[in-house]
PDB file of C-alpha atoms in Angstrom:
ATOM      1  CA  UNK A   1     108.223  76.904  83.084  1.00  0.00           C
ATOM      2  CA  UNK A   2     108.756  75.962  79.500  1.00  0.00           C
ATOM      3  CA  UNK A   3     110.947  78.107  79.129  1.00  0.00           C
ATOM      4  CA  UNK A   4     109.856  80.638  76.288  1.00  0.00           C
ATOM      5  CA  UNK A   5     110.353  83.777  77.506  1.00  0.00           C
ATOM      6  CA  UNK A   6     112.739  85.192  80.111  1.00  0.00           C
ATOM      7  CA  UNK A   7     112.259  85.548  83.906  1.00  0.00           C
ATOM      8  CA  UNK A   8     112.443  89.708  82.471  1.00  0.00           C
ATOM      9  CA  UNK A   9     110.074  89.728  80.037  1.00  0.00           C
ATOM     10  CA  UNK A  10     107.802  87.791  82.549  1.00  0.00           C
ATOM     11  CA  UNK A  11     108.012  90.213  85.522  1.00  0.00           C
ATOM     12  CA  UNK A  12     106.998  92.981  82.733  1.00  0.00           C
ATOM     13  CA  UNK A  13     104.038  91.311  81.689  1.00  0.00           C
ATOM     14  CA  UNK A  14     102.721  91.075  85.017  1.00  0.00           C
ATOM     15  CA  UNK A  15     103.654  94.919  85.856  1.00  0.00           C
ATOM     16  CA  UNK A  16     101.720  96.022  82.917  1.00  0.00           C
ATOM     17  CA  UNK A  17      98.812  93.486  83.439  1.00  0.00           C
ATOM     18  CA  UNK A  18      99.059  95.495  87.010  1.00  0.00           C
ATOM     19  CA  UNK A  19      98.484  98.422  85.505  1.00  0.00           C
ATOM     20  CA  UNK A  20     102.016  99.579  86.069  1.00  0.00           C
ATOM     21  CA  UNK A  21     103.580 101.395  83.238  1.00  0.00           C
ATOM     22  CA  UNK A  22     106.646 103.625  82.568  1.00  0.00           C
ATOM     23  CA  UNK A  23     104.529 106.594  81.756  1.00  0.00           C
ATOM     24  CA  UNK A  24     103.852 106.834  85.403  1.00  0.00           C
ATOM     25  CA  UNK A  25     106.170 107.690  87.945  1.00  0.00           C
ATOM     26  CA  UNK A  26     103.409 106.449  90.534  1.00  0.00           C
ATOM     27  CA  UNK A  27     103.412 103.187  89.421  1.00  0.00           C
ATOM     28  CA  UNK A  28     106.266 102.314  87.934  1.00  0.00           C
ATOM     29  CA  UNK A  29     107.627  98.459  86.886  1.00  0.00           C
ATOM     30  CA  UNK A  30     108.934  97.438  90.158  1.00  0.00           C
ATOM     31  CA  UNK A  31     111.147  94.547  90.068  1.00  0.00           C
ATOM     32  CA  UNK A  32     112.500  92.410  93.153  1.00  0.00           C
ATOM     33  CA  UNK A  33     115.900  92.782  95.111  1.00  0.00           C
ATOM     34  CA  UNK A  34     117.491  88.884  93.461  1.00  0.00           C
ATOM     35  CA  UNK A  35     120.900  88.882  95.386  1.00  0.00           C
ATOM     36  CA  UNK A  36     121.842  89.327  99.027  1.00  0.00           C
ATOM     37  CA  UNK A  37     125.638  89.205  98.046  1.00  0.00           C
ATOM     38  CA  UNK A  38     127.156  92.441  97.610  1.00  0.00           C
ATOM     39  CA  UNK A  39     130.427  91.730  99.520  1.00  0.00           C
ATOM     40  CA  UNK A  40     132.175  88.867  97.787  1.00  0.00           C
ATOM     41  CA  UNK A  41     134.537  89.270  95.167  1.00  0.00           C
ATOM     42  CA  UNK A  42     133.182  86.699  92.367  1.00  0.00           C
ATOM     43  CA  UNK A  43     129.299  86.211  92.456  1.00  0.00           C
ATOM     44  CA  UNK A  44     128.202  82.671  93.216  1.00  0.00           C
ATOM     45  CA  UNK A  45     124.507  81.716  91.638  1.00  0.00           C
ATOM     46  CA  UNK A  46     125.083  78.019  92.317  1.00  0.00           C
ATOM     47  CA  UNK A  47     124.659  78.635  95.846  1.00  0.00           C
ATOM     48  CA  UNK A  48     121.524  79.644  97.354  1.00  0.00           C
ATOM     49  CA  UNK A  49     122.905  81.932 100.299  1.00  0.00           C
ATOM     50  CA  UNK A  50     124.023  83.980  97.158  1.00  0.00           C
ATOM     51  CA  UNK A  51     119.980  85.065  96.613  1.00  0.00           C
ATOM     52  CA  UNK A  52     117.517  86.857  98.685  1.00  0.00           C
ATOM     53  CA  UNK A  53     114.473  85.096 100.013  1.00  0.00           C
ATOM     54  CA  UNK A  54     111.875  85.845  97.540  1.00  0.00           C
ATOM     55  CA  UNK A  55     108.854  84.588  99.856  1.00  0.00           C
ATOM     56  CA  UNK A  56     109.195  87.297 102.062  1.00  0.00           C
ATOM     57  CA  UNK A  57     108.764  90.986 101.761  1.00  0.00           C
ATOM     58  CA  UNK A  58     111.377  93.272 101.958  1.00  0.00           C
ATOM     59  CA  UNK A  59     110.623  94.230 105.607  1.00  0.00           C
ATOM     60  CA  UNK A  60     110.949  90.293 106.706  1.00  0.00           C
ATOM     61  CA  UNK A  61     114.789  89.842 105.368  1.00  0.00           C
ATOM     62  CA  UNK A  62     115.955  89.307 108.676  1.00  0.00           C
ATOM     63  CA  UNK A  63     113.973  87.518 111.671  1.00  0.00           C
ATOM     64  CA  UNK A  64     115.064  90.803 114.125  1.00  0.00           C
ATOM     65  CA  UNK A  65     113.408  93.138 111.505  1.00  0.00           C
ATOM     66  CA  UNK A  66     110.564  90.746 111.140  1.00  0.00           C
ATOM     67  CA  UNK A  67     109.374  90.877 114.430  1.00  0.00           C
ATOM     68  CA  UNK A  68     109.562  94.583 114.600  1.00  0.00           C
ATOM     69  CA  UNK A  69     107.617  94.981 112.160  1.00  0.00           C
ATOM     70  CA  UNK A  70     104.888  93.171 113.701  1.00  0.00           C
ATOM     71  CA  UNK A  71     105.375  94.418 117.070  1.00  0.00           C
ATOM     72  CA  UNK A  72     103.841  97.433 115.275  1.00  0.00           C
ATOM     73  CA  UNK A  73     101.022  95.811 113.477  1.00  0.00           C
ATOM     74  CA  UNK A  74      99.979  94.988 116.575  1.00  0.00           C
ATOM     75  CA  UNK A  75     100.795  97.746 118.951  1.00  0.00           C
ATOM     76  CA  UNK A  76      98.387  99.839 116.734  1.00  0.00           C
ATOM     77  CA  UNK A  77      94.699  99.680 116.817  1.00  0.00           C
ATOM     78  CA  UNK A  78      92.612  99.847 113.755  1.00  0.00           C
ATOM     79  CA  UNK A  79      90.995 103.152 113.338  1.00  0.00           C
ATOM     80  CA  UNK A  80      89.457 105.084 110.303  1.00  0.00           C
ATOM     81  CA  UNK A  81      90.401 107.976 108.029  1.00  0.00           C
ATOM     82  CA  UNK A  82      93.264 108.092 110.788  1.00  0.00           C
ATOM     83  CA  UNK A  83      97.095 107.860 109.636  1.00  0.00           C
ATOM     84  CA  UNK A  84      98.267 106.073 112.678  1.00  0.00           C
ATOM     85  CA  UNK A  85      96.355 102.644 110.710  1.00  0.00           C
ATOM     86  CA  UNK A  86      97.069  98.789 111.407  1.00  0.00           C
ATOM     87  CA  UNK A  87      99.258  98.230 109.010  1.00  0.00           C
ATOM     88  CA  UNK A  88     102.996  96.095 108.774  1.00  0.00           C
ATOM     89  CA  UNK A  89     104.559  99.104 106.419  1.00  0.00           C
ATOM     90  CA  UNK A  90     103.779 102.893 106.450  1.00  0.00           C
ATOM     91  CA  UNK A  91     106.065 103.302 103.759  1.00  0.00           C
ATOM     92  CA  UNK A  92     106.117 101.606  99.868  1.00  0.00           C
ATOM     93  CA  UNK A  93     108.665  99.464  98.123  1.00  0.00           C
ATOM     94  CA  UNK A  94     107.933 101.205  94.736  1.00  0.00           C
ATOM     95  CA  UNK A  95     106.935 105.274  94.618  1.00  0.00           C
ATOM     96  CA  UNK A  96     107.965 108.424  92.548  1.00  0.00           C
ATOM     97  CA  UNK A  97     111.051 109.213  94.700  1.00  0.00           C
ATOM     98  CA  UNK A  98     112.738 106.181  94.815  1.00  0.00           C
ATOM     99  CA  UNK A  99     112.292 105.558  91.131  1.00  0.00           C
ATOM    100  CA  UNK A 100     113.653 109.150  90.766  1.00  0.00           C
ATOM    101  CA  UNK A 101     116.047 108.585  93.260  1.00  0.00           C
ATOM    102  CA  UNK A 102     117.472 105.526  91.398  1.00  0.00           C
ATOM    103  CA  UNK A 103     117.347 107.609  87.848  1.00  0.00           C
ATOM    104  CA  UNK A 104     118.810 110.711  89.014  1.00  0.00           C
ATOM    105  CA  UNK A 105     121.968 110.700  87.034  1.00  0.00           C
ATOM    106  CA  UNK A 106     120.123 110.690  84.240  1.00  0.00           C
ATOM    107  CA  UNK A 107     117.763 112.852  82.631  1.00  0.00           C
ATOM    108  CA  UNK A 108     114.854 113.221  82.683  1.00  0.00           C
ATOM    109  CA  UNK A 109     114.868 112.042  85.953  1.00  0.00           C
ATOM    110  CA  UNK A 110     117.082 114.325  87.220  1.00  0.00           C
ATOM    111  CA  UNK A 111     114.797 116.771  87.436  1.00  0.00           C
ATOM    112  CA  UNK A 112     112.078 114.796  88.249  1.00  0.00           C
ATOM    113  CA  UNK A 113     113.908 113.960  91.604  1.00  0.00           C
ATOM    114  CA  UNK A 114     114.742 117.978  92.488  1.00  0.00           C
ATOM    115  CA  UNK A 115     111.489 119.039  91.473  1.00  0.00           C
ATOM    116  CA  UNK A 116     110.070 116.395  94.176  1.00  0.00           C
ATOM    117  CA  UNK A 117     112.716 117.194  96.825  1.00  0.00           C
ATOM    118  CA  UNK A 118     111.644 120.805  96.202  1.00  0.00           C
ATOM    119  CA  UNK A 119     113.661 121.999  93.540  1.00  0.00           C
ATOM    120  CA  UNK A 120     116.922 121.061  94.564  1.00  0.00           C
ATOM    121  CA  UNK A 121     119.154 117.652  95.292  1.00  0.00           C
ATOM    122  CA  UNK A 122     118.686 115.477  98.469  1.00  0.00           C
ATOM    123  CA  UNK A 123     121.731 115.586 101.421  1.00  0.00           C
ATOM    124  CA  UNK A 124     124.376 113.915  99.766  1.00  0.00           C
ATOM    125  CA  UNK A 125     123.761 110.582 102.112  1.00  0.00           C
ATOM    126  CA  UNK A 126     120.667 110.117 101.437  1.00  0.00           C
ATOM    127  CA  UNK A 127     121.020 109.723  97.712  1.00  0.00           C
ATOM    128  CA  UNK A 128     121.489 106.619  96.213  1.00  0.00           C
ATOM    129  CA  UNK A 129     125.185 106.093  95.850  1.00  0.00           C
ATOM    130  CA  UNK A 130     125.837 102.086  96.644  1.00  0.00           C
ATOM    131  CA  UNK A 131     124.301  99.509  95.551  1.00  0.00           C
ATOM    132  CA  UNK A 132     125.391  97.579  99.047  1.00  0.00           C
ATOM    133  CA  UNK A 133     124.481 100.519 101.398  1.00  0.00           C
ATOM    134  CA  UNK A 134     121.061 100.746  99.209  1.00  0.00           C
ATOM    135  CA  UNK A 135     120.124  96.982  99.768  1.00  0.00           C
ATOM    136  CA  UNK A 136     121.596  96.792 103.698  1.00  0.00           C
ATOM    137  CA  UNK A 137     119.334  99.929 104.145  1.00  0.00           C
ATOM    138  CA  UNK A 138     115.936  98.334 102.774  1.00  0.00           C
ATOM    139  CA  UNK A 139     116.750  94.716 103.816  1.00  0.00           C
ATOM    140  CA  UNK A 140     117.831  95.083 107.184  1.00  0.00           C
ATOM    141  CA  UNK A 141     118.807  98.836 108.530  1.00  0.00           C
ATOM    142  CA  UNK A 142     115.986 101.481 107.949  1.00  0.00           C
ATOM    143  CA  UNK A 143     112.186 101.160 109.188  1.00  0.00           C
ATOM    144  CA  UNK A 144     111.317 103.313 107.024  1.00  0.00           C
ATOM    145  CA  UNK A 145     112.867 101.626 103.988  1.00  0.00           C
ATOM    146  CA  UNK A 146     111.461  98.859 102.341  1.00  0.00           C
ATOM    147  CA  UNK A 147     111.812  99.611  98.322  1.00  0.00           C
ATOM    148  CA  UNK A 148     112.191  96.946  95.643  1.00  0.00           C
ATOM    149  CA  UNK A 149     114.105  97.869  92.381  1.00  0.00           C
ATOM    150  CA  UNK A 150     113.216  99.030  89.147  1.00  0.00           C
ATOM    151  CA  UNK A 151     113.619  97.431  85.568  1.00  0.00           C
ATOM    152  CA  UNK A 152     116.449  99.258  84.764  1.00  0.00           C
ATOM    153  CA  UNK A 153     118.722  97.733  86.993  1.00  0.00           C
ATOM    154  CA  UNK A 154     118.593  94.481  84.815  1.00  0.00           C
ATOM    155  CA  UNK A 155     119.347  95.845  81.710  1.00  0.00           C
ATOM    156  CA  UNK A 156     120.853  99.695  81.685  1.00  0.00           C
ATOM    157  CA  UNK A 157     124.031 100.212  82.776  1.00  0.00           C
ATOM    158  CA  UNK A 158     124.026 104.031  82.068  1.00  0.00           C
ATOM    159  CA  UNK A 159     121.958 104.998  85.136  1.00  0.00           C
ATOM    160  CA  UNK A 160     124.997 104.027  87.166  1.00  0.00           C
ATOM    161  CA  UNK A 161     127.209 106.275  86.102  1.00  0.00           C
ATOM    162  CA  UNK A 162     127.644 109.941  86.712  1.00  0.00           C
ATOM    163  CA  UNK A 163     128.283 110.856  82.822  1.00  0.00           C
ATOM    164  CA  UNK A 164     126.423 114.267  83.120  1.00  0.00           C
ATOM    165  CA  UNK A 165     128.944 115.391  85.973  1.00  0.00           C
ATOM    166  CA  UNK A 166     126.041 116.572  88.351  1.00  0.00           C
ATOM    167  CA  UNK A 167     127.223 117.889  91.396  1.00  0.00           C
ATOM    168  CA  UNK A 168     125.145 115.626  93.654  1.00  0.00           C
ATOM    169  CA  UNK A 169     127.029 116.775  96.932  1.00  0.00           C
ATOM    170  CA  UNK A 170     129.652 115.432  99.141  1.00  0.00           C
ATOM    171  CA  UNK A 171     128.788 112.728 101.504  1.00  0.00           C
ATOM    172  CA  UNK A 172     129.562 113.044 105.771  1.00  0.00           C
ATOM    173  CA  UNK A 173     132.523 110.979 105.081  1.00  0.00           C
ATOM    174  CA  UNK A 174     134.011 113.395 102.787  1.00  0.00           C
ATOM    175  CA  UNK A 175     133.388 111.115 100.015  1.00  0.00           C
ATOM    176  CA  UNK A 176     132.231 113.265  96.669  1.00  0.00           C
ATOM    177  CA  UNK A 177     129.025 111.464  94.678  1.00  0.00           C
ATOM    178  CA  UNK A 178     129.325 110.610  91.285  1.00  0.00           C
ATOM    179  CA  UNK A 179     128.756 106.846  89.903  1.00  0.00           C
ATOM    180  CA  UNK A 180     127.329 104.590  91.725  1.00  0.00           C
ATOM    181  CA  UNK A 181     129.317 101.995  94.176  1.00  0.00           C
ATOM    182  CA  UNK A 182     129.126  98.406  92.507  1.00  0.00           C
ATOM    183  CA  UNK A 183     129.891  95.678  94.626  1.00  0.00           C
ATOM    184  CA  UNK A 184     133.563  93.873  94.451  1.00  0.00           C
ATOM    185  CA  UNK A 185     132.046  91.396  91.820  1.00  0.00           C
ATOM    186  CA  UNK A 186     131.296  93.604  89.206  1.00  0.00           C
ATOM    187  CA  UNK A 187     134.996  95.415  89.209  1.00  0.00           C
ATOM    188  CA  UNK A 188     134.114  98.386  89.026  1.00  0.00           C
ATOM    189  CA  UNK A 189     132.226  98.053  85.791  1.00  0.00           C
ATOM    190  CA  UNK A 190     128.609  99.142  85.143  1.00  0.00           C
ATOM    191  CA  UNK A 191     128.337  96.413  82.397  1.00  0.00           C
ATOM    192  CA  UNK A 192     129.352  93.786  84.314  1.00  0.00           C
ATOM    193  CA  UNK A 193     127.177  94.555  86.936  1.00  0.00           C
ATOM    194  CA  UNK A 194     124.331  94.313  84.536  1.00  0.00           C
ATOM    195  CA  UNK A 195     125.108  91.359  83.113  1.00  0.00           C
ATOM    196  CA  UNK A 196     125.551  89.416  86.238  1.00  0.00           C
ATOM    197  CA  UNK A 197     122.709  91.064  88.029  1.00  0.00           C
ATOM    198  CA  UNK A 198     120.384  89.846  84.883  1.00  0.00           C
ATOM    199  CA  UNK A 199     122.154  86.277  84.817  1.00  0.00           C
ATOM    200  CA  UNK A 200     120.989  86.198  88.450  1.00  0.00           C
ATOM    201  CA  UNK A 201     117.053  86.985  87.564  1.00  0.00           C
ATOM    202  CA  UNK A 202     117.469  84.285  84.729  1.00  0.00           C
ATOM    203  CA  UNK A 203     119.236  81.885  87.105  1.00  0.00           C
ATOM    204  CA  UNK A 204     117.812  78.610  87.678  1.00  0.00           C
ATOM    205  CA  UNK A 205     117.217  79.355  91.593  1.00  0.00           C
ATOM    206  CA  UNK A 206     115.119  82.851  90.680  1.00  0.00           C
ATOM    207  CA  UNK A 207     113.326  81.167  88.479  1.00  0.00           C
ATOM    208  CA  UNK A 208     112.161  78.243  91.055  1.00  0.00           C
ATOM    209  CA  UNK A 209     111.241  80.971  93.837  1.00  0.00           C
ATOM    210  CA  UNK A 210     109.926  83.977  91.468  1.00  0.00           C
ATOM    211  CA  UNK A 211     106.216  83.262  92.258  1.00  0.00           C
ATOM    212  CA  UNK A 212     106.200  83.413  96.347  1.00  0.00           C
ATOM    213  CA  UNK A 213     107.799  86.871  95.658  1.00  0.00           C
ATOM    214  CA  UNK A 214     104.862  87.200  92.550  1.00  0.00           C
ATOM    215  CA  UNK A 215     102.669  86.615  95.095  1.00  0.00           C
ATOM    216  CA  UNK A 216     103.781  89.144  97.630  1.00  0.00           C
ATOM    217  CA  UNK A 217     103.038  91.699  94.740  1.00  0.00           C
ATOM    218  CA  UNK A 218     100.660  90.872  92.684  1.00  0.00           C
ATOM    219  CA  UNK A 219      99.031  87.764  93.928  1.00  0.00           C
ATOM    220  CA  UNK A 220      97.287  86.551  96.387  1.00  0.00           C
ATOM    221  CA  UNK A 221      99.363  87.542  99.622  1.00  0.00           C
ATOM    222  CA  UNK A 222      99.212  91.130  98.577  1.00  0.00           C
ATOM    223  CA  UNK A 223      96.206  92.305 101.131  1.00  0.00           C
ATOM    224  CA  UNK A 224      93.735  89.946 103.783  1.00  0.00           C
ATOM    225  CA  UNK A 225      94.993  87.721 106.231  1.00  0.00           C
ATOM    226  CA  UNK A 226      97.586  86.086 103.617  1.00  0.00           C
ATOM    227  CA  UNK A 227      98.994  89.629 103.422  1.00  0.00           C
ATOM    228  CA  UNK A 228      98.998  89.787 107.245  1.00  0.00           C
ATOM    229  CA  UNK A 229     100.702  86.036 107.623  1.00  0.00           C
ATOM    230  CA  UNK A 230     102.971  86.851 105.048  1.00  0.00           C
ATOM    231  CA  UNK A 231     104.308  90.370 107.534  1.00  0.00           C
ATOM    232  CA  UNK A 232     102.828  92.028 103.831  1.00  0.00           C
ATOM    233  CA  UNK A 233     100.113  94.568 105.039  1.00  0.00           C
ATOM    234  CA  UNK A 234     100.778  98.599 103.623  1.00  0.00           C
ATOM    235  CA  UNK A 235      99.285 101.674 105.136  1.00  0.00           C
ATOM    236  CA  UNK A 236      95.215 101.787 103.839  1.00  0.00           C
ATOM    237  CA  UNK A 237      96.106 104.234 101.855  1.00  0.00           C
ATOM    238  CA  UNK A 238      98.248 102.801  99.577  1.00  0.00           C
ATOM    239  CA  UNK A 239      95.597 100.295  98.598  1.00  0.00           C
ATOM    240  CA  UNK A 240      94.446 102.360  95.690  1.00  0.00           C
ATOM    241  CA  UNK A 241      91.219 100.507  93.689  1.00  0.00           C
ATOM    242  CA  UNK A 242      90.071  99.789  97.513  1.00  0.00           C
ATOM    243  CA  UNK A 243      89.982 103.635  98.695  1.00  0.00           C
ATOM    244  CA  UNK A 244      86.619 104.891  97.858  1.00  0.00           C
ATOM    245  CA  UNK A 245      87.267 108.271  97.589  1.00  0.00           C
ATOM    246  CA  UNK A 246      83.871 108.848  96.473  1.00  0.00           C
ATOM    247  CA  UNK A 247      82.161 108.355 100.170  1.00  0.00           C
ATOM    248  CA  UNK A 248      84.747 110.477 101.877  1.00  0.00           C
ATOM    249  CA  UNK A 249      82.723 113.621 102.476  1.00  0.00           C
ATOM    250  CA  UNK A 250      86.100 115.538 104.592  1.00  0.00           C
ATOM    251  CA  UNK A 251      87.869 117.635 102.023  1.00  0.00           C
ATOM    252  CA  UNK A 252      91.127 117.285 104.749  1.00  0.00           C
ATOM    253  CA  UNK A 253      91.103 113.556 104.705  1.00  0.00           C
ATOM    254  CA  UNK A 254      90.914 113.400 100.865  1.00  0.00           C
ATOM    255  CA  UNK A 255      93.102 115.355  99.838  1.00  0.00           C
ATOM    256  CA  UNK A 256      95.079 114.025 102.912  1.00  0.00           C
ATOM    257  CA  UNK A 257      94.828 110.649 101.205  1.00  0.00           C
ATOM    258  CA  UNK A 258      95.259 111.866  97.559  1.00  0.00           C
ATOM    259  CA  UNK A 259      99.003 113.414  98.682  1.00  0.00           C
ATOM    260  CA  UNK A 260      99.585 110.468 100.387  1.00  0.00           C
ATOM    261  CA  UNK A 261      99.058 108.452  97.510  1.00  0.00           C
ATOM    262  CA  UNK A 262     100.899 110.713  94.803  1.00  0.00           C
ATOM    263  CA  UNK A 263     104.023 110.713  97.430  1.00  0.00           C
ATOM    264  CA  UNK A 264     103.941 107.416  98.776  1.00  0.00           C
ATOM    265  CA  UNK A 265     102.936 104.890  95.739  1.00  0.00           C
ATOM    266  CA  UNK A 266     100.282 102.751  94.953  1.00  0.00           C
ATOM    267  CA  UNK A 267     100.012  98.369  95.530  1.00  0.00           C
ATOM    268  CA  UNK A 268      99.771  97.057  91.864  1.00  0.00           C
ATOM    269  CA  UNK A 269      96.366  95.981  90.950  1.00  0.00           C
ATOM    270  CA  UNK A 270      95.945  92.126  91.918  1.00  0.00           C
ATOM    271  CA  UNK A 271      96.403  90.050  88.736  1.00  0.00           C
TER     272      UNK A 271
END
C-alpha cells in the first residue's frame, strides 16, 4: 500500500512465510496467472478486461467452467480415506510437474521433468509450448488443469527459449517444439514478454485486486466454507499440515496418500 516494495517481492514473502521455497519442487513459489490477453497485438493495462479476475480460482475463470466444477462438488458424497472425496479440484495449481514442465528447456529441470515422466519427454502436445494455449487450457479448456505460474515467468526470460536445442518432439500439427509461443504483444521477444508481463504484476489494477487472489492461496478462503463459496476446495489430500498421517493405521492408504502428495502438490501453509 505504501508502496515500498514491489507487488514481486511481496508475493515472495508470502510464498516463503508459506513455507514454499525453491529448494522444493513440491512446493514451489507459485505466482498468479495476471493477464487474460494473449491475442492482441499491443498489451493494454489501462483497461481492466486486459487482467484476469484475481478473486476467483483458476477453475472459476469462466461462469460455464464454474458451474461444472460444482456440479461435481456436489455430485460426490463425502467419504473417508476414499479418492473419489468432496472436493471442487482433484488436481493442483502448483506441483513438481508443472513447475518442471514450465523449466524444461532449461537445466536442471530438464531432467527433472523426464525423470518424472519416466525417463523420457512428454508427447510433444502436451508440453508447454504457448503461453496462450497454456492459459486457455487452465482458464477455461481442461478439467483437469487448473495451474498458476511460477516466479520465473516475471523475471527470466531464458526459460522461454529453446537455447539447449532439445529435441522436445513434433507436435500433431506438424509443428516442431523449440521456444516457447509468446503472444502477438511481445513480438516475438522473450524480453519483452518479461518486461510487460512484470509491468502487469506491478500495474496499478494488480495491485488493487492482489489480496482476493492472496486469499484464495494463502488466506482465509483457502479451506472451510469460504473455500467452498469461493468454488476453492482441493482433493483432502492435498491439504498437507491437516492429513494426520500418524492415525492412518492402512499401509495402502498411506502410502496411497504420500504418492499422491509427492505427485500432485501441496496447499501452502495458511499465513
Amino acid at each position: 500500500q505504501k508502496r515500498e516494495i514491489s507487488n514481486f517481492d511481496y508475493l515472495m514473502y508470502l510464498n516463503t512465510l508459506a513455507g514454499r521455497s525453491y529448494n522444493d519442487y513440491m512446493q514451489y513459489p507459485v505466482f498468479p496467472w495476471v493477464l487474460a490477453d494473449y491475442h492482441s497485438e499491443t498489451l493494454n493495462l489501462a483497461n481492466p478486461h486486459t487482467f484476469r479476475d484475481l478473486s476467483k480460482p483458476m477453475g472459476a475463470q469462466t461462469v460455464e467452467r464454474k458451474h461444472k466444477f460444482i456440479q461435481r462438488f456436489n455430485d460426490v458424497e463425502k467419504s473417508e480415506g476414499d479418492l473419489s472425496a468432496q472436493c471442487h479440484y482433484c488436481t493442483h495449481y502448483s506441483s513438481a510437474i508443472i513447475v518442471a514442465s514450465y523449466l524444461v528447456r532449461m537445466e536442471p529441470f530438464t531432467q527433472t521433468f523426464c525423470s518424472l515422466q519416466g525417463g523420457s519427454f512428454d508427447v510433444a502436445d502436451r508440453m508447454f509450448h504457448s503461453v496462450k494455449s497454456t492459459w486457455e487450457s487452465a482458464s477455461r479448456d481442461n478439467m483437469s488443469d487448473v495451474r498458476e505460474l511460477i516466479p520465473e515467468f516475471f523475471y527470466l526470460p531464458e526459460f522461454l527459449t529453446n537455447a539447449n536445442h532439445f529435441e522436445l518432439g513434433c507436435m500433431q500439427d506438424g509443428t516442431v517444439l523449440g521456444d516457447v509461443q509468446l503472444p502477438p504483444w511481445a513480438d516475438g521477444d522473450p524480453h519483452k514478454f518479461i518486461l510487460l508481463h512484470r509491468q502487469a504484476l506491478e500495474s496499478d489494477y494488480v495491485s488493487a485486486h492482489l489480496h482476493r487472489w492472496i486469499d484464495l492461496i494463502f488466506g482465509h478462503k483457502q479451506h472451510g466454507s469460504a473455500a467452498v463459496e469461493a468454488v476453492n476446495t482441493y482433493h483432502p489430500y492435498f491439504y498437507g499440515d491437516k492429513m494426520d498421517l500418524n492415525n492412518i493405521k492402512d499401509p495402502l492408504i498411506k502410502s496411497t496418500i504420500l504418492g499422491f502428495i509427492s505427485n500432485f502438490g501441496q496447499i501452502p501453509k495458511q499465513v
